[in-house]
Short mmCIF file of C-alpha atoms in Angstrom, two decimals:
data_model
loop_
_atom_site.label_atom_id
_atom_site.label_comp_id
_atom_site.label_asym_id
_atom_site.label_seq_id
_atom_site.Cartn_x
_atom_site.Cartn_y
_atom_site.Cartn_z
CA MET Q 1 -6.27 4.82 8.12
CA ARG Q 2 -8.01 1.89 7.17
CA THR Q 3 -9.32 -0.03 9.80
CA GLY Q 4 -10.56 -1.10 6.58
CA ARG Q 5 -11.60 2.21 5.96
CA PRO Q 6 -14.47 4.57 5.56
CA LEU Q 7 -17.74 3.38 6.97
CA ALA Q 8 -19.69 6.48 5.62
CA ALA Q 9 -18.75 8.98 3.05
CA ALA Q 10 -20.45 11.76 4.98
CA ALA Q 11 -18.34 11.00 7.98
CA ALA Q 12 -15.23 11.50 5.94
CA LEU Q 13 -16.25 15.06 5.48
CA ALA Q 14 -16.79 15.54 9.27
CA ALA Q 15 -13.42 14.10 9.89
CA VAL Q 16 -11.79 17.14 8.17
CA THR Q 17 -14.13 19.86 9.52
CA THR Q 18 -14.46 18.51 13.05
CA GLY Q 19 -11.54 16.34 13.59
CA ALA Q 20 -13.71 13.17 14.20
CA ALA Q 21 -11.92 10.06 12.86
CA TYR Q 22 -13.89 8.16 10.40
CA LEU Q 23 -11.47 7.73 7.63
CA PHE Q 24 -10.54 4.18 7.47
CA GLY Q 25 -8.61 3.74 4.52
CA PRO Q 26 -6.42 3.57 4.27
CA GLY Q 27 10.76 8.31 -14.10
CA ALA Q 28 13.51 5.62 -14.86
CA GLY Q 29 15.91 3.93 -17.20
CA ALA Q 30 17.07 0.38 -17.18
CA SER Q 31 19.78 -0.62 -14.77
CA PRO Q 32 22.82 -2.26 -16.18
CA SER Q 33 22.81 -5.85 -16.58
CA ALA Q 34 24.52 -8.06 -13.92
CA GLY Q 35 26.00 -10.37 -16.53
CA THR Q 36 26.56 -10.87 -20.27
CA GLU Q 37 24.00 -11.97 -22.54
CA LYS Q 38 24.14 -15.13 -24.70
CA LYS Q 39 22.89 -14.43 -28.16
CA THR Q 40 20.95 -17.16 -30.15
CA PRO Q 41 19.96 -17.13 -33.79
CA GLY Q 42 17.29 -14.59 -34.50
CA THR Q 43 17.63 -12.71 -31.35
CA ALA Q 44 20.06 -9.78 -30.23
CA THR Q 45 20.47 -7.63 -27.31
CA VAL Q 46 19.41 -4.16 -28.15
CA ALA Q 47 20.06 -0.60 -26.70
CA ALA Q 48 17.04 1.91 -26.75
CA ALA Q 49 17.06 5.11 -28.70
CA ASP Q 50 17.12 8.59 -26.97
CA CYS Q 51 13.46 9.22 -26.63
CA THR Q 52 11.57 12.02 -25.02
CA PRO Q 53 9.48 10.58 -22.18
CA ASP Q 54 5.65 10.59 -22.66
CA ALA Q 55 4.12 11.54 -19.41
CA ARG Q 56 0.95 9.56 -20.36
CA TYR Q 57 3.01 6.40 -20.16
CA PRO Q 58 5.17 6.46 -17.10
CA LYS Q 59 7.90 3.75 -17.07
CA ARG Q 60 7.61 3.40 -13.22
CA GLN Q 61 4.51 3.99 -11.24
CA MET Q 62 2.83 2.57 -7.95
CA ARG Q 63 -0.58 1.40 -8.89
CA GLY Q 64 -2.12 -0.15 -5.81
CA VAL Q 65 -5.30 -1.08 -4.13
CA TRP Q 66 -6.17 -1.74 -0.40
CA ILE Q 67 -7.92 -4.96 0.43
CA ALA Q 68 -9.55 -4.41 3.55
CA THR Q 69 -10.63 -7.53 5.90
CA VAL Q 70 -11.87 -5.62 8.98
CA GLN Q 71 -15.59 -5.86 9.15
CA ASN Q 72 -15.56 -7.95 5.92
CA ILE Q 73 -15.16 -4.50 3.85
CA ASP Q 74 -13.53 -6.17 0.87
CA TRP Q 75 -12.39 -9.73 1.60
CA PRO Q 76 -14.07 -12.07 2.43
CA SER Q 77 -17.29 -10.44 1.59
CA ARG Q 78 -18.85 -12.01 4.86
CA ALA Q 79 -17.41 -14.25 7.56
CA GLY Q 80 -18.04 -17.91 7.50
CA LEU Q 81 -17.57 -18.55 3.77
CA SER Q 82 -15.80 -21.92 2.79
CA ALA Q 83 -12.01 -21.72 1.82
CA ASP Q 84 -13.09 -22.35 -1.84
CA LYS Q 85 -15.36 -19.37 -1.89
CA GLN Q 86 -12.88 -17.20 -0.09
CA ARG Q 87 -10.20 -18.09 -2.60
CA ALA Q 88 -12.68 -17.40 -5.51
CA GLU Q 89 -13.61 -13.93 -4.22
CA TYR Q 90 -9.93 -12.99 -3.62
CA VAL Q 91 -8.90 -14.19 -7.10
CA ARG Q 92 -11.80 -12.09 -8.54
CA LEU Q 93 -10.40 -9.01 -6.98
CA LEU Q 94 -6.95 -9.62 -8.22
CA ASP Q 95 -8.13 -10.27 -11.68
CA ALA Q 96 -9.85 -6.97 -11.63
CA ALA Q 97 -6.81 -5.25 -10.36
CA ALA Q 98 -4.69 -6.91 -13.09
CA LYS Q 99 -7.07 -5.98 -15.76
CA LEU Q 100 -6.79 -2.30 -14.86
CA ASN Q 101 -2.99 -2.76 -14.87
CA PHE Q 102 -2.44 -2.28 -11.33
CA ASN Q 103 0.82 -3.66 -9.99
CA ALA Q 104 0.31 -3.97 -6.30
CA VAL Q 105 -2.04 -4.95 -3.44
CA PHE Q 106 -1.96 -4.02 0.24
CA VAL Q 107 -3.88 -6.79 2.07
CA GLN Q 108 -5.07 -6.17 5.64
CA VAL Q 109 -3.62 -9.27 7.50
CA ARG Q 110 -3.86 -8.00 11.07
CA PRO Q 111 -7.21 -6.15 11.60
CA ALA Q 112 -7.18 -5.97 15.49
CA ALA Q 113 -4.63 -8.14 17.27
CA ASP Q 114 -5.88 -11.02 15.40
CA ALA Q 115 -4.63 -12.73 12.18
CA ILE Q 116 -5.81 -13.58 8.67
CA TYR Q 117 -2.87 -16.17 8.57
CA LYS Q 118 -1.73 -18.86 10.90
CA SER Q 119 0.04 -17.06 13.67
CA PRO Q 120 1.81 -18.47 16.68
CA LEU Q 121 1.49 -15.06 18.32
CA GLU Q 122 -2.22 -14.12 17.91
CA PRO Q 123 -5.57 -15.77 17.38
CA TRP Q 124 -7.42 -16.21 14.13
CA SER Q 125 -9.55 -13.27 12.98
CA ARG Q 126 -13.29 -13.43 13.29
CA PHE Q 127 -13.44 -11.94 9.77
CA LEU Q 128 -12.60 -15.25 8.39
CA THR Q 129 -15.01 -17.67 10.38
CA GLY Q 130 -17.26 -15.30 12.28
CA THR Q 131 -15.87 -16.70 15.62
CA PRO Q 132 -12.90 -15.02 17.24
CA GLY Q 133 -9.91 -17.63 17.32
CA LYS Q 134 -11.76 -20.14 15.17
CA ASP Q 135 -9.28 -22.05 12.81
CA PRO Q 136 -10.70 -21.58 9.35
CA GLY Q 137 -9.12 -24.88 8.23
CA TRP Q 138 -6.44 -23.42 6.03
CA ASP Q 139 -3.75 -20.71 6.05
CA PRO Q 140 -4.68 -18.05 3.53
CA MET Q 141 -1.44 -16.17 3.44
CA PRO Q 142 0.72 -18.49 1.04
CA PHE Q 143 -2.39 -18.37 -1.42
CA LEU Q 144 -3.03 -14.53 -1.02
CA VAL Q 145 0.72 -13.91 -1.93
CA SER Q 146 1.41 -16.40 -4.68
CA GLU Q 147 -1.99 -15.42 -6.45
CA ALA Q 148 -0.83 -11.85 -6.40
CA HIS Q 149 2.57 -12.67 -7.69
CA LYS Q 150 1.09 -14.73 -10.54
CA ARG Q 151 -0.60 -11.46 -11.71
CA GLY Q 152 2.42 -9.27 -11.51
CA LEU Q 153 1.07 -7.69 -8.25
CA GLU Q 154 3.34 -6.77 -5.45
CA PHE Q 155 2.08 -8.04 -2.06
CA HIS Q 156 2.12 -5.66 0.93
CA ALA Q 157 0.99 -7.05 4.24
CA TRP Q 158 -1.06 -4.41 6.06
CA PHE Q 159 -0.85 -4.43 9.84
CA ASN Q 160 -2.92 -2.22 12.24
CA PRO Q 161 -0.36 -1.72 15.15
CA TYR Q 162 -2.41 -0.65 18.10
CA ARG Q 163 -5.97 -1.75 17.79
CA ALA Q 164 -6.70 -4.55 20.36
CA SER Q 165 -10.38 -5.23 19.82
CA TYR Q 166 -13.58 -3.76 18.36
CA ASP Q 167 -15.31 -4.79 21.58
CA GLY Q 168 -14.26 -3.26 24.81
CA ASP Q 169 -15.79 -6.48 26.49
CA VAL Q 170 -12.58 -8.72 26.81
CA SER Q 171 -14.65 -11.60 27.84
CA LYS Q 172 -15.72 -11.92 24.16
CA LEU Q 173 -12.05 -12.52 23.14
CA PRO Q 174 -10.41 -15.78 22.89
CA ALA Q 175 -8.74 -17.02 25.97
CA ASP Q 176 -5.23 -16.63 24.24
CA HIS Q 177 -5.95 -13.08 23.04
CA LEU Q 178 -3.21 -10.66 24.23
CA ALA Q 179 -5.81 -8.37 25.83
CA ARG Q 180 -6.66 -11.31 28.12
CA ARG Q 181 -3.30 -12.46 28.71
CA HIS Q 182 -1.96 -8.95 29.42
CA PRO Q 183 -4.86 -6.69 30.40
CA GLY Q 184 -2.44 -4.20 31.73
CA TRP Q 185 -1.28 -3.48 28.13
CA THR Q 186 -4.55 -2.21 27.03
CA VAL Q 187 -6.58 0.94 27.34
CA LYS Q 188 -10.35 1.22 26.87
CA TYR Q 189 -11.18 4.19 25.01
CA GLY Q 190 -14.88 4.70 23.91
CA ASP Q 191 -16.31 1.18 23.26
CA ARG Q 192 -13.00 -0.07 21.89
CA LEU Q 193 -9.88 -1.45 23.47
CA TYR Q 194 -6.35 -0.26 22.29
CA PHE Q 195 -2.86 -1.20 23.23
CA ASN Q 196 -0.82 1.37 25.09
CA PRO Q 197 1.69 2.76 22.70
CA GLY Q 198 3.81 3.99 25.70
CA LEU Q 199 4.71 0.44 26.85
CA PRO Q 200 7.90 -1.11 25.54
CA GLN Q 201 6.15 -4.53 25.82
CA VAL Q 202 3.61 -3.33 23.27
CA ARG Q 203 6.15 -2.16 20.85
CA ASP Q 204 8.13 -5.40 21.10
CA HIS Q 205 4.95 -7.47 20.55
CA VAL Q 206 4.05 -5.56 17.62
CA THR Q 207 7.49 -5.85 16.22
CA ALA Q 208 7.44 -9.66 16.82
CA VAL Q 209 3.96 -9.94 14.93
CA VAL Q 210 5.47 -8.07 11.96
CA THR Q 211 8.83 -9.91 11.69
CA ASP Q 212 7.08 -13.36 12.10
CA VAL Q 213 5.25 -12.54 8.87
CA VAL Q 214 8.46 -11.26 7.21
CA LYS Q 215 10.25 -14.37 8.06
CA ARG Q 216 7.68 -16.90 7.07
CA TYR Q 217 6.05 -15.55 4.00
CA ASP Q 218 7.14 -14.26 0.70
CA ILE Q 219 5.81 -10.81 1.13
CA ASP Q 220 7.26 -7.76 -0.75
CA GLY Q 221 6.17 -5.01 1.89
CA VAL Q 222 5.08 -4.23 5.33
CA HIS Q 223 2.27 -1.54 5.67
CA PHE Q 224 0.77 0.32 8.60
CA ASP Q 225 -2.35 2.36 8.42
CA ASP Q 226 -3.30 5.67 10.00
CA TYR Q 227 -4.36 4.38 13.28
CA PHE Q 228 -2.01 5.14 16.08
CA TYR Q 229 -3.24 6.74 19.12
CA PRO Q 230 -7.07 6.67 18.72
CA TYR Q 231 -8.86 9.34 16.80
CA PRO Q 232 -10.55 11.85 19.19
CA SER Q 233 -13.92 10.75 20.26
CA GLY Q 234 -16.15 13.25 22.04
CA ASN Q 235 -14.77 14.09 25.54
CA ALA Q 236 -13.15 10.70 26.05
CA THR Q 237 -9.78 10.61 27.66
CA PHE Q 238 -6.97 8.08 26.56
CA ASN Q 239 -5.88 6.99 30.15
CA ASP Q 240 -2.16 6.45 29.87
CA ALA Q 241 -1.39 8.60 32.99
CA ALA Q 242 0.36 5.91 34.84
CA THR Q 243 2.52 4.84 31.86
CA PHE Q 244 3.43 8.51 31.29
CA THR Q 245 4.50 8.97 34.87
CA LYS Q 246 6.75 5.96 34.62
CA TYR Q 247 8.22 6.59 31.24
CA GLY Q 248 7.58 10.28 30.40
CA LYS Q 249 10.95 11.51 31.68
CA GLY Q 250 9.94 15.12 31.98
CA LYS Q 251 8.57 15.47 28.42
CA ARG Q 252 5.33 17.07 27.55
CA LEU Q 253 2.53 14.42 27.08
CA ALA Q 254 2.04 15.17 23.48
CA ASP Q 255 5.79 14.94 22.74
CA TRP Q 256 6.02 11.68 24.60
CA ARG Q 257 3.18 10.20 22.76
CA ARG Q 258 4.74 11.12 19.37
CA ASP Q 259 8.07 9.72 20.64
CA ASN Q 260 6.36 6.43 21.35
CA VAL Q 261 4.99 6.14 17.91
CA ASN Q 262 8.25 7.26 16.25
CA THR Q 263 10.20 4.64 18.35
CA LEU Q 264 7.89 1.82 17.14
CA ILE Q 265 8.30 2.99 13.47
CA ALA Q 266 12.06 2.90 13.80
CA GLN Q 267 12.12 -0.35 15.61
CA VAL Q 268 9.83 -2.10 12.92
CA ASP Q 269 11.91 -0.48 10.14
CA LYS Q 270 15.18 -1.82 11.64
CA ALA Q 271 13.79 -5.34 12.38
CA VAL Q 272 12.34 -5.82 9.01
CA HIS Q 273 15.36 -4.74 7.02
CA GLU Q 274 17.69 -6.66 9.12
CA ILE Q 275 15.66 -9.84 8.17
CA LYS Q 276 15.04 -9.08 4.45
CA PRO Q 277 16.59 -5.77 3.19
CA TYR Q 278 14.30 -5.65 0.12
CA ILE Q 279 11.11 -5.55 2.13
CA LYS Q 280 9.47 -2.08 1.64
CA PHE Q 281 8.01 -0.45 4.84
CA GLY Q 282 5.68 2.18 4.57
CA ILE Q 283 2.73 4.11 6.16
CA SER Q 284 -0.36 5.76 4.98
CA PRO Q 285 -0.97 8.53 7.42
CA PHE Q 286 -4.01 10.90 7.53
CA GLY Q 287 -3.75 13.40 4.83
CA ILE Q 288 -3.11 16.39 6.99
CA TRP Q 289 0.07 16.43 9.01
CA ARG Q 290 -0.61 19.98 10.46
CA ASN Q 291 -2.53 23.04 9.44
CA THR Q 292 -0.90 26.40 8.92
CA SER Q 293 -3.04 27.58 11.99
CA ASN Q 294 -1.14 24.96 13.91
CA ASP Q 295 2.38 25.35 12.35
CA PRO Q 296 3.46 27.94 9.62
CA THR Q 297 5.14 24.92 7.88
CA GLY Q 298 1.98 23.03 7.68
CA SER Q 299 -0.49 22.79 4.83
CA ARG Q 300 -3.14 25.60 4.05
CA THR Q 301 -5.94 23.47 5.24
CA ALA Q 302 -8.46 23.38 8.26
CA GLY Q 303 -8.89 19.82 9.20
CA MET Q 304 -7.77 17.59 11.85
CA SER Q 305 -4.03 17.48 12.48
CA ALA Q 306 -2.52 14.02 12.69
CA TYR Q 307 0.37 15.42 14.58
CA ASP Q 308 -1.64 16.97 17.28
CA SER Q 309 -4.78 14.53 17.55
CA ILE Q 310 -3.27 11.07 16.99
CA TYR Q 311 0.27 11.81 17.52
CA ALA Q 312 1.44 10.72 14.06
CA ASP Q 313 4.38 12.76 12.97
CA ALA Q 314 4.96 11.77 9.22
CA ARG Q 315 7.54 14.51 8.88
CA ALA Q 316 9.67 12.94 11.54
CA TRP Q 317 9.49 9.48 9.76
CA ILE Q 318 10.40 10.97 6.39
CA LYS Q 319 13.37 12.93 7.95
CA ALA Q 320 14.61 9.93 10.04
CA GLY Q 321 14.38 7.61 6.80
CA THR Q 322 12.38 5.17 9.09
CA VAL Q 323 10.07 4.56 6.20
CA ASP Q 324 10.51 3.67 2.43
CA TYR Q 325 7.43 5.32 1.54
CA VAL Q 326 4.59 7.50 2.71
CA LEU Q 327 1.07 7.20 1.34
CA PRO Q 328 -1.02 9.95 2.75
CA GLN Q 329 -4.78 9.54 2.46
CA LEU Q 330 -5.89 12.42 0.38
CA TYR Q 331 -9.64 11.47 0.39
CA TRP Q 332 -10.77 14.92 -0.66
CA PRO Q 333 -11.59 16.44 -3.96
CA ARG Q 334 -10.10 19.37 -5.72
CA GLY Q 335 -11.49 22.60 -4.41
CA PHE Q 336 -12.70 21.22 -1.07
CA LYS Q 337 -12.19 24.21 1.06
CA ALA Q 338 -10.98 22.44 4.32
CA ALA Q 339 -8.60 20.02 2.67
CA ASP Q 340 -8.07 21.00 -1.04
CA TYR Q 341 -6.41 18.01 -2.92
CA ASN Q 342 -4.60 20.61 -4.99
CA VAL Q 343 -3.05 22.01 -1.93
CA LEU Q 344 -2.16 18.83 -0.21
CA VAL Q 345 -0.33 17.05 -3.10
CA PRO Q 346 2.28 19.86 -3.45
CA TRP Q 347 2.71 19.92 0.36
CA TRP Q 348 3.56 16.25 0.73
CA ALA Q 349 5.78 16.40 -2.50
CA ASN Q 350 7.88 19.18 -0.93
CA GLU Q 351 8.06 17.02 2.35
CA VAL Q 352 9.75 14.04 0.48
CA LYS Q 353 11.87 16.10 -1.88
CA GLY Q 354 15.46 15.00 -1.72
CA THR Q 355 14.90 12.45 1.14
CA GLY Q 356 14.98 9.19 -0.71
CA VAL Q 357 11.35 8.36 0.59
CA ASP Q 358 8.91 7.58 -2.07
CA LEU Q 359 5.44 9.46 -2.17
CA TYR Q 360 2.24 7.83 -3.38
CA ILE Q 361 -1.27 9.18 -2.98
CA GLY Q 362 -4.12 7.58 -1.18
CA GLN Q 363 -7.07 7.88 -3.46
CA ALA Q 364 -10.83 7.74 -2.37
CA LEU Q 365 -12.40 5.34 -4.87
CA TYR Q 366 -14.98 4.65 -2.28
CA ARG Q 367 -16.28 8.03 -2.30
CA VAL Q 368 -16.97 8.17 -6.23
CA GLY Q 369 -20.70 8.32 -6.74
CA THR Q 370 -21.49 9.60 -3.19
CA THR Q 371 -23.25 12.96 -2.86
CA ASP Q 372 -21.75 14.40 0.10
CA ASP Q 373 -19.52 16.65 -2.16
CA LYS Q 374 -20.62 17.49 -5.66
CA ALA Q 375 -17.03 16.77 -7.02
CA TRP Q 376 -17.70 12.98 -6.33
CA THR Q 377 -20.61 12.93 -8.66
CA ARG Q 378 -18.22 13.76 -11.56
CA PRO Q 379 -16.91 10.49 -13.20
CA GLY Q 380 -13.57 12.23 -13.98
CA GLU Q 381 -12.53 13.50 -10.60
CA LEU Q 382 -10.20 10.69 -9.67
CA SER Q 383 -8.59 10.69 -13.24
CA ALA Q 384 -8.26 14.46 -12.71
CA HIS Q 385 -6.26 13.74 -9.60
CA LEU Q 386 -3.75 11.61 -11.40
CA THR Q 387 -3.47 14.29 -14.06
CA PHE Q 388 -2.65 16.82 -11.42
CA ASN Q 389 -0.14 14.50 -9.89
CA ARG Q 390 1.93 14.63 -12.91
CA LYS Q 391 2.98 18.21 -12.15
CA TYR Q 392 5.09 16.82 -9.18
CA LYS Q 393 7.85 14.40 -10.02
CA GLN Q 394 7.91 13.40 -6.45
CA VAL Q 395 4.48 11.66 -6.74
CA GLU Q 396 5.36 8.24 -7.92
CA GLY Q 397 1.91 6.59 -7.87
CA ASP Q 398 -1.28 6.10 -6.30
CA VAL Q 399 -3.22 3.45 -4.03
CA PHE Q 400 -6.98 3.17 -4.14
CA PHE Q 401 -9.54 2.45 -1.36
CA SER Q 402 -11.02 0.10 -1.50
CA ALA Q 403 -10.94 -3.21 -3.72
CA LYS Q 404 -14.62 -3.90 -3.87
CA GLN Q 405 -15.14 -0.78 -6.05
CA LEU Q 406 -12.91 -2.36 -8.59
CA LEU Q 407 -15.87 -4.69 -9.24
CA THR Q 408 -18.52 -2.02 -9.21
CA ASN Q 409 -16.66 0.64 -11.00
CA PRO Q 410 -18.77 3.54 -9.74
CA LEU Q 411 -19.80 6.10 -12.34
CA GLY Q 412 -17.26 4.43 -14.77
CA ALA Q 413 -14.56 6.26 -12.94
CA LEU Q 414 -11.92 3.33 -13.26
CA ASP Q 415 -12.55 3.24 -16.99
CA ARG Q 416 -11.37 6.91 -17.12
CA VAL Q 417 -8.38 6.11 -15.01
CA PHE Q 418 -7.58 3.20 -17.33
CA LYS Q 419 -7.99 5.30 -20.42
CA ASP Q 420 -6.25 8.37 -19.26
CA HIS Q 421 -3.41 6.90 -17.18
CA TYR Q 422 -3.12 2.97 -17.00
CA SER Q 423 -3.62 1.88 -20.62
CA ARG Q 424 -0.10 0.49 -20.45
CA PRO Q 425 1.48 -1.56 -17.60
CA ALA Q 426 4.08 0.11 -15.43
CA LEU Q 427 7.07 -1.14 -13.46
CA LEU Q 428 7.29 -0.33 -9.87
CA PRO Q 429 9.28 2.62 -8.62
CA LEU Q 430 12.74 1.84 -7.53
CA ILE Q 431 13.73 2.62 -4.00
CA LYS Q 432 17.52 2.91 -4.07
CA SER Q 433 17.97 2.20 -0.41
CA LEU Q 434 16.71 -1.24 -0.56
CA GLY Q 435 19.47 -2.49 -2.85
CA GLY Q 436 18.91 -5.09 -5.56
CA GLU Q 437 20.38 -5.22 -9.05
CA ALA Q 438 19.38 -6.12 -12.52
CA PRO Q 439 19.40 -9.73 -13.47
CA PRO Q 440 21.20 -10.98 -16.64
CA ALA Q 441 19.32 -10.26 -19.84
CA PRO Q 442 17.02 -13.21 -20.86
CA ALA Q 443 18.85 -15.68 -23.16
CA GLY Q 444 17.62 -18.18 -25.86
CA VAL Q 445 14.52 -16.17 -26.74
CA LYS Q 446 12.61 -18.26 -29.29
CA ALA Q 447 9.41 -17.62 -31.34
CA ALA Q 448 7.13 -20.46 -32.33
CA GLY Q 449 4.30 -18.88 -33.98
CA ARG Q 450 2.85 -16.32 -31.54
CA SER Q 451 4.53 -18.08 -28.68
CA LEU Q 452 7.61 -16.60 -27.24
CA SER Q 453 9.74 -18.38 -24.65
CA TRP Q 454 13.30 -17.90 -23.12
CA GLU Q 455 15.42 -19.34 -20.54
CA PRO Q 456 15.01 -18.29 -16.99
CA SER Q 457 17.31 -15.61 -15.93
CA PRO Q 458 19.25 -15.93 -12.72
CA GLY Q 459 17.73 -13.66 -10.10
CA ALA Q 460 14.70 -12.82 -12.08
CA ARG Q 461 11.25 -12.84 -10.69
CA SER Q 462 9.33 -11.58 -13.68
CA TYR Q 463 9.85 -10.34 -17.21
CA ALA Q 464 8.81 -7.24 -19.08
CA VAL Q 465 7.69 -7.63 -22.74
CA TYR Q 466 7.61 -4.62 -25.16
CA LYS Q 467 6.38 -4.54 -28.73
CA LEU Q 468 8.20 -2.01 -30.93
CA PRO Q 469 6.03 0.23 -33.20
CA LYS Q 470 6.23 -0.16 -37.03
CA SER Q 471 8.64 2.68 -37.05
CA GLY Q 472 11.05 0.39 -35.20
CA GLU Q 473 11.78 3.28 -32.67
CA ASP Q 474 12.79 1.69 -29.36
CA CYS Q 475 11.97 3.85 -26.37
CA HIS Q 476 11.57 0.93 -23.94
CA THR Q 477 13.99 2.62 -21.28
CA THR Q 478 12.32 5.88 -21.38
CA ASP Q 479 8.63 5.14 -20.82
CA ALA Q 480 6.04 2.41 -20.94
CA ARG Q 481 4.49 3.40 -24.26
CA ASP Q 482 5.59 -0.02 -25.80
CA LEU Q 483 5.29 -1.93 -22.75
CA VAL Q 484 2.69 -4.78 -23.33
CA ALA Q 485 2.96 -7.17 -20.33
CA VAL Q 486 4.81 -8.16 -17.15
CA VAL Q 487 4.80 -11.85 -16.74
CA GLU Q 488 5.89 -14.24 -13.96
CA ARG Q 489 7.15 -17.08 -16.18
CA PRO Q 490 9.57 -17.07 -19.13
CA ALA Q 491 6.97 -17.20 -21.93
CA TYR Q 492 4.35 -14.90 -23.56
CA THR Q 493 1.92 -15.33 -26.26
CA ALA Q 494 2.09 -12.32 -28.67
CA PRO Q 495 -1.31 -10.90 -29.83
CA SER Q 496 0.30 -10.05 -33.29
CA ALA Q 497 3.21 -10.32 -35.35
CA GLY Q 498 6.08 -7.75 -34.96
CA THR Q 499 9.30 -6.94 -33.09
CA TYR Q 500 9.39 -7.75 -29.37
CA LEU Q 501 11.83 -7.02 -26.63
CA VAL Q 502 12.20 -8.98 -23.43
CA THR Q 503 13.79 -7.87 -20.19
CA ALA Q 504 14.34 -9.60 -16.90
CA LEU Q 505 13.31 -8.00 -13.63
CA ASP Q 506 14.55 -8.75 -10.00
CA ARG Q 507 11.87 -8.67 -7.26
CA LEU Q 508 12.28 -4.85 -6.95
CA ASP Q 509 11.90 -4.35 -10.65
CA HIS Q 510 15.46 -3.54 -11.53
CA GLU Q 511 15.58 -4.20 -15.08
CA SER Q 512 18.09 -5.96 -17.39
CA LYS Q 513 19.11 -5.07 -20.90
CA ALA Q 514 16.70 -6.15 -23.52
CA ILE Q 515 16.90 -8.91 -26.00
CA ARG Q 516 14.95 -8.94 -29.34
CA ALA Q 517 12.70 -11.46 -30.98
CA GLU Q 518 10.68 -11.33 -34.13
CA VAL Q 519 7.22 -12.81 -34.48
CA THR Q 520 6.41 -13.42 -38.05
CA ASN Q 521 2.90 -14.75 -37.94
#
């Protein structure tokens, strides 16, 4: 997926019809409280009424955006900016996401065996300074994570596992770059350099890079894009013959390559969850697993098969449970013959049914307003995608590529998405296998004018604030119709008088019982 992602909208069409790889992009009730609530004058814990869920206001939904650093697609806007300008640009993107009621960012921290953070294993990325290996003078990662959390945005660290360099000339890489220290680990394909997925050393290094970030930073998720074995390029051959001879063990080449990828996914999944069980690990595969022409259980499409062309077997990851979520990049509109959005969503929904693996959909925000397909000239196409998703309960949200379009809002498409789908905040979907539990309900809620405050709840990372309608009907456990904010700190400024509810959320958004407070002026 996203190397950062699409360089040209027209090329995105070509990827489906010809197999060329140009796509870069990348329901619930409250849990019981873990403790008893202390009541204070003017406050009370409350139980919600039995309400019919309103599909317009889902209680839990992934609403994310990819922030690509490769080729300076989204952030920083160009290499060589000062740290202050880099910080200001990032905050601007986050503010735009928060204003639209998004709740997650997927930030590319490892574009090509380099780092957007201070790494002991790999050199600094040239997309920060313009020079590979040059220290930018600050470690962006703590800032990137904390600013996301301040705005109620979950932070997923996005890694590209196998890309070694955008330039096949290793002499241009820093002396400590892995491709120079271990040239035998790489394969030149076209004009780029890739790590050989068949080597155990490569898998161990990728795992070490990921776990280093998991250990040292307060991230919420680890994310891989769709780049595994390289996308087909003309008649080029990926020269892993010697590795296949050594490790193939009588398998067919294609099966062996898929096994290599599957092994890495399982290895990373195990390592991440052993360190921090609550970390979410997921992948955004190319939108077509296989076509019915390749496999009768594939989708009724006619595009490139990820299974056959880049050896990415998302079905295997889902069945093995080695991912917590899949996020297929469905970058095509409704009615597109080779890869119809209306065909692919139900196919993916069926794949995850009953597995415990979450399904989010990758949306092509970057294509809105382009003319390569008439559908993308319609301001309501993206919103219509989200409306269609409601038919499938397995679809638990969407992630948009890419962040810079949050600022340009092409054709006003994001205004439509906000009006039709995101007018209320939403909590994140719960992934049961990751554990977690609801914190105790907030205690000591006080109202001073319009200012609400309460005592910090043990184990809470944030708090949800609801405002009940004049009818007094309480549907806060059913949907988000009354949800007005998710805040990091135990305080909220109410926009108007009325009855408010406050709940505590752990880092996975398990929700406590609610406590009530009245704002009278």
